CSV table of C-alpha atoms in Angstrom, one decimal:
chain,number,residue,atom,x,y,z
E,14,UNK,CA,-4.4,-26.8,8.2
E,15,UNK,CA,-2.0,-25.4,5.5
E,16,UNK,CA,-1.4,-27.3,2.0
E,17,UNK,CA,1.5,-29.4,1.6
E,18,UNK,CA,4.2,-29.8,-0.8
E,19,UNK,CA,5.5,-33.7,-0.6
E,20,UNK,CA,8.3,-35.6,-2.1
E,21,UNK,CA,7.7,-38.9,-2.1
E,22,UNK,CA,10.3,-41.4,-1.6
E,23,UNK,CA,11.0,-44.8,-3.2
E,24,UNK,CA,12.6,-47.3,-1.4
E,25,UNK,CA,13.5,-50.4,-2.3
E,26,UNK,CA,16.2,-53.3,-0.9
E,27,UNK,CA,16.8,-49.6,1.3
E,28,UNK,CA,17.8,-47.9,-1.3
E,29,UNK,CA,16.3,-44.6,-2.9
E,30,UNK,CA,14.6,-45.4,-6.5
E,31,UNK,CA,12.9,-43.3,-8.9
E,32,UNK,CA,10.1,-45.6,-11.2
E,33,UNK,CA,8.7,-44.6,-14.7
E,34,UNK,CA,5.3,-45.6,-14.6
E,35,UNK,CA,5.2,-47.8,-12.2
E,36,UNK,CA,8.7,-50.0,-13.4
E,37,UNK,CA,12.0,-49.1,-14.3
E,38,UNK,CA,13.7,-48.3,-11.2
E,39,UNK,CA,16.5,-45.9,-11.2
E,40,UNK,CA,19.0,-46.1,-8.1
E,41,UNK,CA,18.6,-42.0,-6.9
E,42,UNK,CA,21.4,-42.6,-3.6
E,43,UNK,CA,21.4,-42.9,-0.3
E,44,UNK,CA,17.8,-42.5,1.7
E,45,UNK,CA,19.0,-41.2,4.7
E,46,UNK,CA,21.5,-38.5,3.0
E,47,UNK,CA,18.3,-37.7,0.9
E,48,UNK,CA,16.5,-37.3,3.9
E,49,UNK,CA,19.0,-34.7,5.4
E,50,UNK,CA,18.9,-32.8,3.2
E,51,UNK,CA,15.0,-32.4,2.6
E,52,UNK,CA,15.7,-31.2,5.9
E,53,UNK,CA,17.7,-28.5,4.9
E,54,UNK,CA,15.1,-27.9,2.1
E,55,UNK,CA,12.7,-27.4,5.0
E,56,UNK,CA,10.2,-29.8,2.8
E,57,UNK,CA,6.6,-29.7,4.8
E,58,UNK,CA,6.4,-33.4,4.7
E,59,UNK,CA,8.1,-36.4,3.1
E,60,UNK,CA,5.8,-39.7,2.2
E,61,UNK,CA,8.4,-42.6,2.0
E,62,UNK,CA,7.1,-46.0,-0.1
E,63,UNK,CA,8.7,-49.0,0.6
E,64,UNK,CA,8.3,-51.2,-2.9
E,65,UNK,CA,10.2,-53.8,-2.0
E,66,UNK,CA,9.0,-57.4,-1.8
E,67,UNK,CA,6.7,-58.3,1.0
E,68,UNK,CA,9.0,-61.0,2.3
E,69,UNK,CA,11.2,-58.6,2.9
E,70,UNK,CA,8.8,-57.4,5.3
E,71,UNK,CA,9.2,-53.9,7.6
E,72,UNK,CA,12.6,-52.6,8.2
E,73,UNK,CA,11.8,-50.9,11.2
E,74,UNK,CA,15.7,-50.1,11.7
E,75,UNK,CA,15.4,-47.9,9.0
E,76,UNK,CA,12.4,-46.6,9.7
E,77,UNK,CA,14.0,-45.3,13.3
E,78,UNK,CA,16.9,-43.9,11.5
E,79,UNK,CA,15.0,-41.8,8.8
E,80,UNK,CA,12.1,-40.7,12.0
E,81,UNK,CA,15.2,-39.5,13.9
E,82,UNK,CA,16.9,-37.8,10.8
E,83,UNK,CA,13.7,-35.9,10.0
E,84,UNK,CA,12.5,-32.3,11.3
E,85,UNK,CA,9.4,-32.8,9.3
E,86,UNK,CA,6.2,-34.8,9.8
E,87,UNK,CA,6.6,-38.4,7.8
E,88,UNK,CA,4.3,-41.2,6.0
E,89,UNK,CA,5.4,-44.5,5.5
E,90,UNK,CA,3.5,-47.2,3.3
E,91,UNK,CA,4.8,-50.4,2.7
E,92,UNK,CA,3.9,-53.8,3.0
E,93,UNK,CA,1.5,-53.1,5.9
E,94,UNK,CA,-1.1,-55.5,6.9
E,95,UNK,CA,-1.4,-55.5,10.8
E,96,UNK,CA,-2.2,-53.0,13.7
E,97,UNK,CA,0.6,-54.3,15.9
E,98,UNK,CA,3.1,-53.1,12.7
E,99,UNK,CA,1.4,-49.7,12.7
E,100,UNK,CA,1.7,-49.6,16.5
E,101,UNK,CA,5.2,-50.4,16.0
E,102,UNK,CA,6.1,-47.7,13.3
E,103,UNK,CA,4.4,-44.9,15.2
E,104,UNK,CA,5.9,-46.0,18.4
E,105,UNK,CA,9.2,-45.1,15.8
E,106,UNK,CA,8.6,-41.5,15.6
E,107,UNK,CA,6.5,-41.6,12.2
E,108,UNK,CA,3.8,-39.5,12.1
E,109,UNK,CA,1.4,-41.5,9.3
E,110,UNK,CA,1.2,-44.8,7.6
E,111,UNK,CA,-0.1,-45.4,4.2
E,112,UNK,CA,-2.2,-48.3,3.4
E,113,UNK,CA,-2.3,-49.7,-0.1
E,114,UNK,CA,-2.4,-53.1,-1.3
E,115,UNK,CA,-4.3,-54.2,2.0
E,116,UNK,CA,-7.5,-51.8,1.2
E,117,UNK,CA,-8.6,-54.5,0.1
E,118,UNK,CA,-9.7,-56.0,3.5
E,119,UNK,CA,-11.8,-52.3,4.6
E,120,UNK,CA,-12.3,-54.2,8.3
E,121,UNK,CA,-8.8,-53.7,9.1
E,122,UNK,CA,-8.1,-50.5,7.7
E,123,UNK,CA,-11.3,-49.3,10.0
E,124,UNK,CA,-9.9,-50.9,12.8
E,125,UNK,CA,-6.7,-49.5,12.4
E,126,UNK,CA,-8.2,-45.8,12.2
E,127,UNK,CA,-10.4,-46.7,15.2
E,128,UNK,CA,-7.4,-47.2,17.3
E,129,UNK,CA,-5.0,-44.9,16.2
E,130,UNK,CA,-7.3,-42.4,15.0
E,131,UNK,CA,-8.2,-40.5,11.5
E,132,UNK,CA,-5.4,-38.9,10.6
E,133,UNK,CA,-2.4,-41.3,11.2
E,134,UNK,CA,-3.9,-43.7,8.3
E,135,UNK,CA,-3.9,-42.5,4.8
E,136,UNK,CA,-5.0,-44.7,1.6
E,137,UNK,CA,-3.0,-44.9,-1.0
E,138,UNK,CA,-5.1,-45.3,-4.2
E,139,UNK,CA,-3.4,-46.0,-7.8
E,140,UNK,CA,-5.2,-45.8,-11.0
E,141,UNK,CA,-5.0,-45.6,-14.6
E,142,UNK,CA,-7.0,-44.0,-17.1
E,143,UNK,CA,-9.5,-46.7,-19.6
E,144,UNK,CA,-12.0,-45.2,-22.3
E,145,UNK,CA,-12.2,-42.1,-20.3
E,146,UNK,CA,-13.0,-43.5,-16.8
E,147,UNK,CA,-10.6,-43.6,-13.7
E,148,UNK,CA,-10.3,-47.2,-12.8
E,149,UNK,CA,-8.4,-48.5,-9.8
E,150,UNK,CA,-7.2,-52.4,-9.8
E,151,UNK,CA,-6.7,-53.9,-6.9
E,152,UNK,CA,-3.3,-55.7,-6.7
E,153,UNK,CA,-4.2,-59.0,-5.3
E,154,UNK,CA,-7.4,-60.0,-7.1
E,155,UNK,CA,-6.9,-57.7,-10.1
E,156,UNK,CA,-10.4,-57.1,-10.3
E,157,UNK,CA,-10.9,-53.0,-11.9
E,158,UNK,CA,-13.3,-50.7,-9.7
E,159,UNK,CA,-14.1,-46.9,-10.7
E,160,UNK,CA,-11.9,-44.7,-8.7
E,161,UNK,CA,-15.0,-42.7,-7.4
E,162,UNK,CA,-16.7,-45.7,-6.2
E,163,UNK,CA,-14.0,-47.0,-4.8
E,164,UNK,CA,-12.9,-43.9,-3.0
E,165,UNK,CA,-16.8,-43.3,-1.8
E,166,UNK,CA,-16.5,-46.9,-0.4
E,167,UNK,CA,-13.3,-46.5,2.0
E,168,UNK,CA,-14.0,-43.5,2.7
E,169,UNK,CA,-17.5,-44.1,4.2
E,170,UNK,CA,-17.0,-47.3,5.7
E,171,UNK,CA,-13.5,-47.2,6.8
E,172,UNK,CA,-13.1,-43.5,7.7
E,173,UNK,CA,-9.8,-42.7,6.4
E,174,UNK,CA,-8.4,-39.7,7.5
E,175,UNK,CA,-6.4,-38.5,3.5
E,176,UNK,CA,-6.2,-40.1,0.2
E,177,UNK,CA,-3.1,-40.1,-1.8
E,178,UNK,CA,-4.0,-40.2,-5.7
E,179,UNK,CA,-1.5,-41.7,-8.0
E,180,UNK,CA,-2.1,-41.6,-11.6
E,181,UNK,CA,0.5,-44.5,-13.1
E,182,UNK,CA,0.8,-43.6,-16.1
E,183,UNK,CA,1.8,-40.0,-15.5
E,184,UNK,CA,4.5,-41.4,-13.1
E,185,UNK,CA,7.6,-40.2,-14.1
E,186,UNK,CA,6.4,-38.0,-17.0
E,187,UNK,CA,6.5,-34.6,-16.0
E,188,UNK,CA,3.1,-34.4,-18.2
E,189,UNK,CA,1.3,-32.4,-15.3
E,190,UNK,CA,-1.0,-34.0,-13.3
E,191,UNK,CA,-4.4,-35.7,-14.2
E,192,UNK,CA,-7.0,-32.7,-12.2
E,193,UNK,CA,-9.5,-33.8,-14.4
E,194,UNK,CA,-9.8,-37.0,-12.3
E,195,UNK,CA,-9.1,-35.4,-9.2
E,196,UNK,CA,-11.9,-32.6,-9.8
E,197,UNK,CA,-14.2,-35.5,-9.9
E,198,UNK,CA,-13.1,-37.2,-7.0
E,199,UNK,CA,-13.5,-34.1,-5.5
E,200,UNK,CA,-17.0,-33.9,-6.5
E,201,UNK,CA,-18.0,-37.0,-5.0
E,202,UNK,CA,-15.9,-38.0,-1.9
E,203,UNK,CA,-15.5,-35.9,1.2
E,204,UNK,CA,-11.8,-36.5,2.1
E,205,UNK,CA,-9.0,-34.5,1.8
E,206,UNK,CA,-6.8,-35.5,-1.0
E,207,UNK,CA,-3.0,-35.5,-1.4
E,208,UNK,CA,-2.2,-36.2,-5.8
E,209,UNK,CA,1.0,-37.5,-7.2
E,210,UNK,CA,2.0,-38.5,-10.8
E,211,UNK,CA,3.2,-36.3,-13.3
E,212,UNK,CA,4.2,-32.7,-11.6
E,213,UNK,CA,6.6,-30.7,-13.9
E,214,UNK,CA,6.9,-28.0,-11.4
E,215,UNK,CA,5.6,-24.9,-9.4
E,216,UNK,CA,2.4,-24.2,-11.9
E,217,UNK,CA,1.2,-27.9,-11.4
E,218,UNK,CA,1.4,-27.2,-7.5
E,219,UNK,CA,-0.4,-24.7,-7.5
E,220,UNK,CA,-3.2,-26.1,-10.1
E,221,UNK,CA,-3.3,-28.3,-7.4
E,222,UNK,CA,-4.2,-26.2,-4.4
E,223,UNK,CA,-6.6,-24.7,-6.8
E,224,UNK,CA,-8.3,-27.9,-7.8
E,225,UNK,CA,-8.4,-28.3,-3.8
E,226,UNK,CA,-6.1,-30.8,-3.0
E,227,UNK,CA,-4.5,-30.3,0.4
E,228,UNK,CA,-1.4,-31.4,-0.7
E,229,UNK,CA,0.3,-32.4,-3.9
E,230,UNK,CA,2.9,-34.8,-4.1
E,231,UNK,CA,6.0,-35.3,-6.6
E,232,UNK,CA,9.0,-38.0,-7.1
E,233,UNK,CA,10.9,-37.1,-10.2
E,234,UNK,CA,10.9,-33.4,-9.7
E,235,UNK,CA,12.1,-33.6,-6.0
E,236,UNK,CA,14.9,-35.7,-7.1
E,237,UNK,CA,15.5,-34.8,-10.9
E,238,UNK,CA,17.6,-31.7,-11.7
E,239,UNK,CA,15.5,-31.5,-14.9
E,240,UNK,CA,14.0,-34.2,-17.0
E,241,UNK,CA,17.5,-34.9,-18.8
E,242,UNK,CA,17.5,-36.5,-15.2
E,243,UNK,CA,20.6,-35.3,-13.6
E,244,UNK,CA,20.1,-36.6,-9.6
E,245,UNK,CA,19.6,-33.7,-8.1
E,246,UNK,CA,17.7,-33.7,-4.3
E,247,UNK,CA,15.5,-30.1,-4.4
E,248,UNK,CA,12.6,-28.6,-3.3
E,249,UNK,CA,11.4,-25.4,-3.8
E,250,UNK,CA,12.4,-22.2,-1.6
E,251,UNK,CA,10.2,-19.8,0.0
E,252,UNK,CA,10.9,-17.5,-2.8
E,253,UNK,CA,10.3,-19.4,-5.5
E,254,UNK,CA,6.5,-20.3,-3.8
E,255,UNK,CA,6.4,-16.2,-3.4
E,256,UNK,CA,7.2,-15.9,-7.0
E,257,UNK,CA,4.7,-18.5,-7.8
E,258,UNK,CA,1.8,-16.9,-5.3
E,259,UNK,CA,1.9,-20.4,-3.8
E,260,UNK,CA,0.7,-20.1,-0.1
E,261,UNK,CA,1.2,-22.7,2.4
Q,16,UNK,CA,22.8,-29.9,30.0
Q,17,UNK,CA,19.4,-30.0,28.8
Q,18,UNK,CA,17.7,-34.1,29.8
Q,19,UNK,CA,15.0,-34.8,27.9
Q,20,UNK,CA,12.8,-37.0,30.5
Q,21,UNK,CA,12.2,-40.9,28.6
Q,22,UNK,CA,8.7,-41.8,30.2
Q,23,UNK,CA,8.5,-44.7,27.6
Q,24,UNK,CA,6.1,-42.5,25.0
Q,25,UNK,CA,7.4,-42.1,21.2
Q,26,UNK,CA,10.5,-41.6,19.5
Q,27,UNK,CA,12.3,-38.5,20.9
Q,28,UNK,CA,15.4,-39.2,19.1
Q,29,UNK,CA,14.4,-36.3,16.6
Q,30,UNK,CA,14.5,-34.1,19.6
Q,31,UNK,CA,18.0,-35.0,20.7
Q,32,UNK,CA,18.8,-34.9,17.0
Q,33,UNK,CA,18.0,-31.2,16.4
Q,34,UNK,CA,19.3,-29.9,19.6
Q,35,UNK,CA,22.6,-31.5,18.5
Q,36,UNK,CA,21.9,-29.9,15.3
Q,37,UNK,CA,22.1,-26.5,17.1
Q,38,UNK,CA,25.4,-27.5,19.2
Q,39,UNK,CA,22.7,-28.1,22.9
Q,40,UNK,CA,24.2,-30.8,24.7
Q,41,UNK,CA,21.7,-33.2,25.7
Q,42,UNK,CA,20.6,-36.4,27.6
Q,43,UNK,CA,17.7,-38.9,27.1
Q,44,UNK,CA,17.2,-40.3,30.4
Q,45,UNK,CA,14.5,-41.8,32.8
Q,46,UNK,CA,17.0,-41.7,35.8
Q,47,UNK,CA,16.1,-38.6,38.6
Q,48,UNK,CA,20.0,-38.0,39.7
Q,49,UNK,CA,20.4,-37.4,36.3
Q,50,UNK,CA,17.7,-35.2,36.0
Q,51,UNK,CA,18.8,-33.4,39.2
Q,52,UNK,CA,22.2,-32.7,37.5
Q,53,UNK,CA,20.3,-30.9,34.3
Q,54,UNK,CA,20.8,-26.9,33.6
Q,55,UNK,CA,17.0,-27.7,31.6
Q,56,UNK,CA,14.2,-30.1,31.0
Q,57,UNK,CA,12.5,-31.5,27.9
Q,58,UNK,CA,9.3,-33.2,28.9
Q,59,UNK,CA,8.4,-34.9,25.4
Q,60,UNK,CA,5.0,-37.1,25.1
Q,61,UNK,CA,2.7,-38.5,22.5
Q,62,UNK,CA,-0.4,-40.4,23.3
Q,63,UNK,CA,-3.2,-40.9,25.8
Q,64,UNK,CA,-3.3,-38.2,29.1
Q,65,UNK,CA,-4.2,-41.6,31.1
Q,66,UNK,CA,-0.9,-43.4,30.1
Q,67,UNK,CA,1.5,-40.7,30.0
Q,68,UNK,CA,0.6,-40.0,33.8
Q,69,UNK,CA,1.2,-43.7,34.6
Q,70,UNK,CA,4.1,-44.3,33.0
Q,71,UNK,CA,5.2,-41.2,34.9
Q,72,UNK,CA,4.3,-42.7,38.5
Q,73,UNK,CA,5.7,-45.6,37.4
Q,74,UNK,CA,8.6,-44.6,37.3
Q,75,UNK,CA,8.5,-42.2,40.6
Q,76,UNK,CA,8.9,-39.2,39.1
Q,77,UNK,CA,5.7,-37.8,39.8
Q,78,UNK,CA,7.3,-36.2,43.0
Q,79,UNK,CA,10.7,-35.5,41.5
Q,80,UNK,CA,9.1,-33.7,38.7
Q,81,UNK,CA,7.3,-31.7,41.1
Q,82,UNK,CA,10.5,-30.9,43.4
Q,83,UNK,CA,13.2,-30.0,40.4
Q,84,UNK,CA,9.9,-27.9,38.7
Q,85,UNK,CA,8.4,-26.1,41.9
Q,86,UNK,CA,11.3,-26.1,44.4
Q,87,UNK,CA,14.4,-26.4,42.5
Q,88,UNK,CA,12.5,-23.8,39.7
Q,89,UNK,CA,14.6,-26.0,36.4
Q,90,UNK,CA,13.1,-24.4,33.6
Q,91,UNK,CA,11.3,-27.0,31.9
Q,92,UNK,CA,9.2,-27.5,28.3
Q,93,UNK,CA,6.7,-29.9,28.0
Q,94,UNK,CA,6.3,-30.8,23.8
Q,95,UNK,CA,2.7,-32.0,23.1
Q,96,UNK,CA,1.4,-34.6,25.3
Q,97,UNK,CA,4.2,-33.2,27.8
Q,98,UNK,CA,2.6,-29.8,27.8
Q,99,UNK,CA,-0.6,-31.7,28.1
Q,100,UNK,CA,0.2,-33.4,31.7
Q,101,UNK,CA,1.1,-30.1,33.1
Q,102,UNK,CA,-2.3,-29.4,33.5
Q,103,UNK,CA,-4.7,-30.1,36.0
Q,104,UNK,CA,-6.7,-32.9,34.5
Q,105,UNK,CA,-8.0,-34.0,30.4
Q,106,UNK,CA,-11.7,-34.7,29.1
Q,107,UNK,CA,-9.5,-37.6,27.4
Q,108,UNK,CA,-9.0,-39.7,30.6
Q,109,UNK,CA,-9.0,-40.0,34.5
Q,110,UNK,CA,-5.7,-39.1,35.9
Q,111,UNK,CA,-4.3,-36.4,37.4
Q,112,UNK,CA,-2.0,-34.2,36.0
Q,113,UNK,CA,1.1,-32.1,37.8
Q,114,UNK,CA,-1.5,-29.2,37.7
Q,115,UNK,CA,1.2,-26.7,37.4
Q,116,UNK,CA,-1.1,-25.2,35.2
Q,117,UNK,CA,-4.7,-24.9,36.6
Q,118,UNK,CA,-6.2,-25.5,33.5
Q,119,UNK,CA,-8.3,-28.5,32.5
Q,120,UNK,CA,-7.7,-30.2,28.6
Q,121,UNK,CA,-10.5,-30.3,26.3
Q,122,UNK,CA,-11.2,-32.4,23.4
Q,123,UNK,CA,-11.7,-31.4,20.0
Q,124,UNK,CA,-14.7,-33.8,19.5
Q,125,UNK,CA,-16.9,-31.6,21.7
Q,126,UNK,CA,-16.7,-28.9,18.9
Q,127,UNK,CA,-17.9,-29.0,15.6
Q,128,UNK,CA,-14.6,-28.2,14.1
Q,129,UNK,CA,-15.3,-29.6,10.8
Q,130,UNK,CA,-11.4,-30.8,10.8
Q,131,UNK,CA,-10.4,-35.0,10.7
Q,132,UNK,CA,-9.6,-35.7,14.8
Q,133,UNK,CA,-6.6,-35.7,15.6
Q,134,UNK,CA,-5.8,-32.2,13.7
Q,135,UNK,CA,-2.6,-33.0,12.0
Q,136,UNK,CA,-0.6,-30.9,9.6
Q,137,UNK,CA,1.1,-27.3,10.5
Q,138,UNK,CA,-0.5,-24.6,11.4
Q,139,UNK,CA,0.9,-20.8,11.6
Q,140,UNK,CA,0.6,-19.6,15.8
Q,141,UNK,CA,0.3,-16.2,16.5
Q,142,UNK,CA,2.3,-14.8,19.7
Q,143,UNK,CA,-0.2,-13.0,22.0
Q,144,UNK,CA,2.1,-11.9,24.5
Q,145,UNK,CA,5.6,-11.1,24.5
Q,146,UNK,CA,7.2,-14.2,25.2
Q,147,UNK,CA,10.9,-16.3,25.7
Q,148,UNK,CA,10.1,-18.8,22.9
Q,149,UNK,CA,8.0,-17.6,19.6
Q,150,UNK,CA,9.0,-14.0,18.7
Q,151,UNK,CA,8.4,-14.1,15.0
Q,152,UNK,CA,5.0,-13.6,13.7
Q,153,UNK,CA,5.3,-15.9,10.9
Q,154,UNK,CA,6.7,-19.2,12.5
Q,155,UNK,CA,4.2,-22.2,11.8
Q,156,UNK,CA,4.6,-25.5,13.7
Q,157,UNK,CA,3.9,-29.2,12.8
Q,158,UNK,CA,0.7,-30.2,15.0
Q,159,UNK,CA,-1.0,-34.0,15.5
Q,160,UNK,CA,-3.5,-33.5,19.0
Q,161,UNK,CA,-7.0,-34.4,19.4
Q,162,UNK,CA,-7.1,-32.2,22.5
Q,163,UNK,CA,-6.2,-28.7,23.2
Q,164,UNK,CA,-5.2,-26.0,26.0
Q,165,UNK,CA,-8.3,-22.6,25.9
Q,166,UNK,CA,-7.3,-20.0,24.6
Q,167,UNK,CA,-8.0,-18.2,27.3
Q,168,UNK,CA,-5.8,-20.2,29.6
Q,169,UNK,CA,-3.7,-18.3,31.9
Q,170,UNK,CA,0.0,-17.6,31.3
Q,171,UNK,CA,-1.0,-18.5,27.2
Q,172,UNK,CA,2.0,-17.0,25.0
Q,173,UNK,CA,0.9,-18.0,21.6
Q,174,UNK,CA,-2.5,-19.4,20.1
Q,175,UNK,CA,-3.1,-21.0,16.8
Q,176,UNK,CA,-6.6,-21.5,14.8
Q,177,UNK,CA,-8.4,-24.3,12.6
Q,178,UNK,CA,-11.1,-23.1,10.9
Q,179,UNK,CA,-12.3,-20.4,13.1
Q,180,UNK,CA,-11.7,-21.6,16.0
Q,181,UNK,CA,-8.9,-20.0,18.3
Q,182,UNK,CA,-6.8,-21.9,21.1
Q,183,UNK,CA,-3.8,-22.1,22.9
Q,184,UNK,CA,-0.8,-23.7,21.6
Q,185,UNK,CA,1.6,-22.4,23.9
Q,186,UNK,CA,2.4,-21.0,27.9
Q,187,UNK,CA,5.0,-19.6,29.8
Q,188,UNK,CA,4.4,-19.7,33.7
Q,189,UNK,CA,8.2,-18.5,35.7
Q,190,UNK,CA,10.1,-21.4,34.3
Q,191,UNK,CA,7.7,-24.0,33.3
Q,192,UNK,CA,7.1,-23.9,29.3
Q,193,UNK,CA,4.3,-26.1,27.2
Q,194,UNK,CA,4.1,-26.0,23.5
Q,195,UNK,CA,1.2,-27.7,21.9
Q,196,UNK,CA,3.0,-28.6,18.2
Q,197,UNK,CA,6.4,-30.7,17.8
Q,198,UNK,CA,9.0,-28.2,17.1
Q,199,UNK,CA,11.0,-31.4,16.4
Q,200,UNK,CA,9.1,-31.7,13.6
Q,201,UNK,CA,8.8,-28.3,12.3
Q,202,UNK,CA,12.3,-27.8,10.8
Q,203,UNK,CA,13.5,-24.0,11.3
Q,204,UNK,CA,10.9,-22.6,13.7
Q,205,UNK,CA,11.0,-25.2,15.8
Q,206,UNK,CA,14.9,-24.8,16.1
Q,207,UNK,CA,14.5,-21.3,16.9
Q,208,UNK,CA,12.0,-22.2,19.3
Q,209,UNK,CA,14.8,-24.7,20.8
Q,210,UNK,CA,17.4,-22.7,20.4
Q,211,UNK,CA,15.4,-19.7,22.2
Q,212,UNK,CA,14.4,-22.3,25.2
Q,213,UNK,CA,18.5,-23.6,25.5
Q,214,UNK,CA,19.5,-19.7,25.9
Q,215,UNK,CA,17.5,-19.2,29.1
């Protein structure tokens, strides 16, 4: 299937944030005026993150609302740990969830692929860069795993159908993204992979489809006018990917 | 009046949403006297062949569907797993579809496709005959299926390929209509899909 632009969406206590590395939340707007007009933008595909707290659990009201507002395919991650929530979410019109903290428990992410199949689950790795190697922590035991290794593992025994890549650091820093890392994931783990953190623009995109990512992901550029960051909600146009030689 | 038929699968508020988006008045409803009443039909659908037809019976519209469709001649568009039940039968269960095509559903798993099942993500479709619904060349559609019309299927307006391999993603037969993709979910082509399908 084609490559993929993505926006990715913050949300927290339902409203649209931007982070810096991870923290400092910046209040963007309104998620569901966002959402319209990525629709207008004609984006391929928006991921939306829900970072609030856990006990705040799902807000599957929302969820309706933005599934109903949107004439593109969405993911939603957050605070996921059961197949009856999944069920629930799709039954809501979203196309994927993404799966994060609970990867730690690979039993139910398999489960949940086995029933509702590859391609609605997506992993949702983070990681940060220590003396050279890719490390991911996990969030609950903070114990450190190499990215590769970790990535081999779900892959094989959970069958995930995509892997979103986010490097922390580069979150929010326009620095480009981190390829090296993704070239070697690429090397060693037979999934397709979607990268976020650190995407300046249209050159990084396409570094990305060249690299071989399938799709390539940005917050602050969909939502920055430029890094003086002036809200702006864009996306690029078909003639700007032209001008670019991006093909989708 | 278009009534998009509520058989209990998915969210198919997006599909009200853009057809309000393109000034087409339009119902959600489960009710037959209401369906009776409609100038069009949307029949949406995601999920298993085996339970979409059940739900259907369930709610006695089997034989409705077949009287507004065949007798009355409603123009009707089945999205997805609504195209899907117009067939004859699917490798994915044991029901019986309305067979209004005579064409059997197949399931990607019995290729080597070398693609994650289902096959999400859009796709461009190429219009092999000329058609009431996709007339530009270039139009791509948003897709998530794990089974899939031939491409040799009779009446087949438009076919799409993943790696290599060619099949139908869309049919015209008199008034009944079945896309493959979610043109809800495929911003401007599928609302000039839509928009083509409201101005029959």
């Amino acid at each position: 299937m084609l490559n993929r632009i993505i926006p990715i969406l913050l949300l927290k206590d339902e409203e649209l944030v931007k982070s810096k590395s991870f923290h400092s939340y910046t209040y963007i707007g309104d998620i569901l005026n966002s959402v319209k007009i990525y629709n207008e933008l004609e984006a391929d595909e928006l991921c939306i993150f829900d970072i609030s707290s856990s006990s705040n659990g799902i807000n599957y009201d929302l969820l309706s609302q933005i599934a109903t507002e949107c004439f593109m395919p969405v993911t939603y991650g957050g605070n996921i740990t059961s197949c009856q929530e999944i069920e629930k979410i799709l039954r809501l019109g979203i196309e994927k969830v993404s799966i994060n903290t609970a990867l730690s428990d690979l039993k139910f992410v398999s489960s949940a692929v086995d029933q509702f199949g590859q391609s609605t689950i997506v992993a949702c790795v983070d990681y940060i860069i220590e003396n050279g190697t890719a490390l991911r922590t996990d969030p609950v035991s903070q114990d450190k795993s190499e990215l590769v290794e970790f990535l081999e593992e779900i892959v094989t025994e959970a069958n995930i159908g995509e892997v979103i890549l986010q490097n922390k650091e580069l979150d929010g820093s326009y620095a480009g993204y981190d390829l090296s890392t993704i070239t070697k994931v690429k090397d060693n783990v037979h999934c397709p992979i979607v990268v976020a953190g650190g995407c300046s623009g249209l050159n990084d995109i396409k570094s990305a489809f060249q690299a071989g990512c399938s799709g390539a992901a940005a917050g602050s550029l969909f939502v920055y006018y430029t890094d003086a960051k002036g809200i702006l909600i864009n996306y690029p146009d078909s003639s700007e990917l032209e001008e670019h030689n991006i093909t989708r | 009046m278009i009534a998009i038929i509520d058989y209990n699968t998915g969210n198919i508020g997006s599909i009200q949403n853009m057809l309000r988006k393109l000034g087409v008045e339009s119902i959600i409803t489960s009710d037959p006297e209401v369906m009776c009443k409609a100038s069009k039909l949307i029949l949406p659908g995601v999920g298993s062949f085996d339970s979409g037809m059940k739900k259907i019976r369930k709610l006695e519209l089997f034989d409705k569907l077949n009287d507004l469709v065949l007798k009355k001649k409603i123009p009707i568009l089945g999205i997805c797993l609504g195209m899907q039940l117009m067939g004859e039968n699917s490798e994915e269960g044991k029901e019986q579809g309305f067979g209004w095509m005579n064409e059997s559903i197949l399931s990607f798993k019995n290729l080597q496709l070398n693609s994650s099942i289902p096959v999400m993500g859009w796709n461009y479709v190429k219009s092999v005959k000329p058609n009431q619904l996709i007339q530009d060349q270039k139009a791509k559609f948003y897709f998530v299926h794990s089974y899939y019309f031939n491409s040799k299927c009779e009446n087949c307006i438009a076919t799409a390929s993943i790696n290599g391999f060619e099949y139908c993603v869309a049919f015209e037969k008199n008034n009944i209509f079945g896309v493959q993709f979610h043109p809800e979910k495929s911003h401007k082509f599928g609302m000039k899909l839509l928009q083509n399908f409201a101005n029959l």
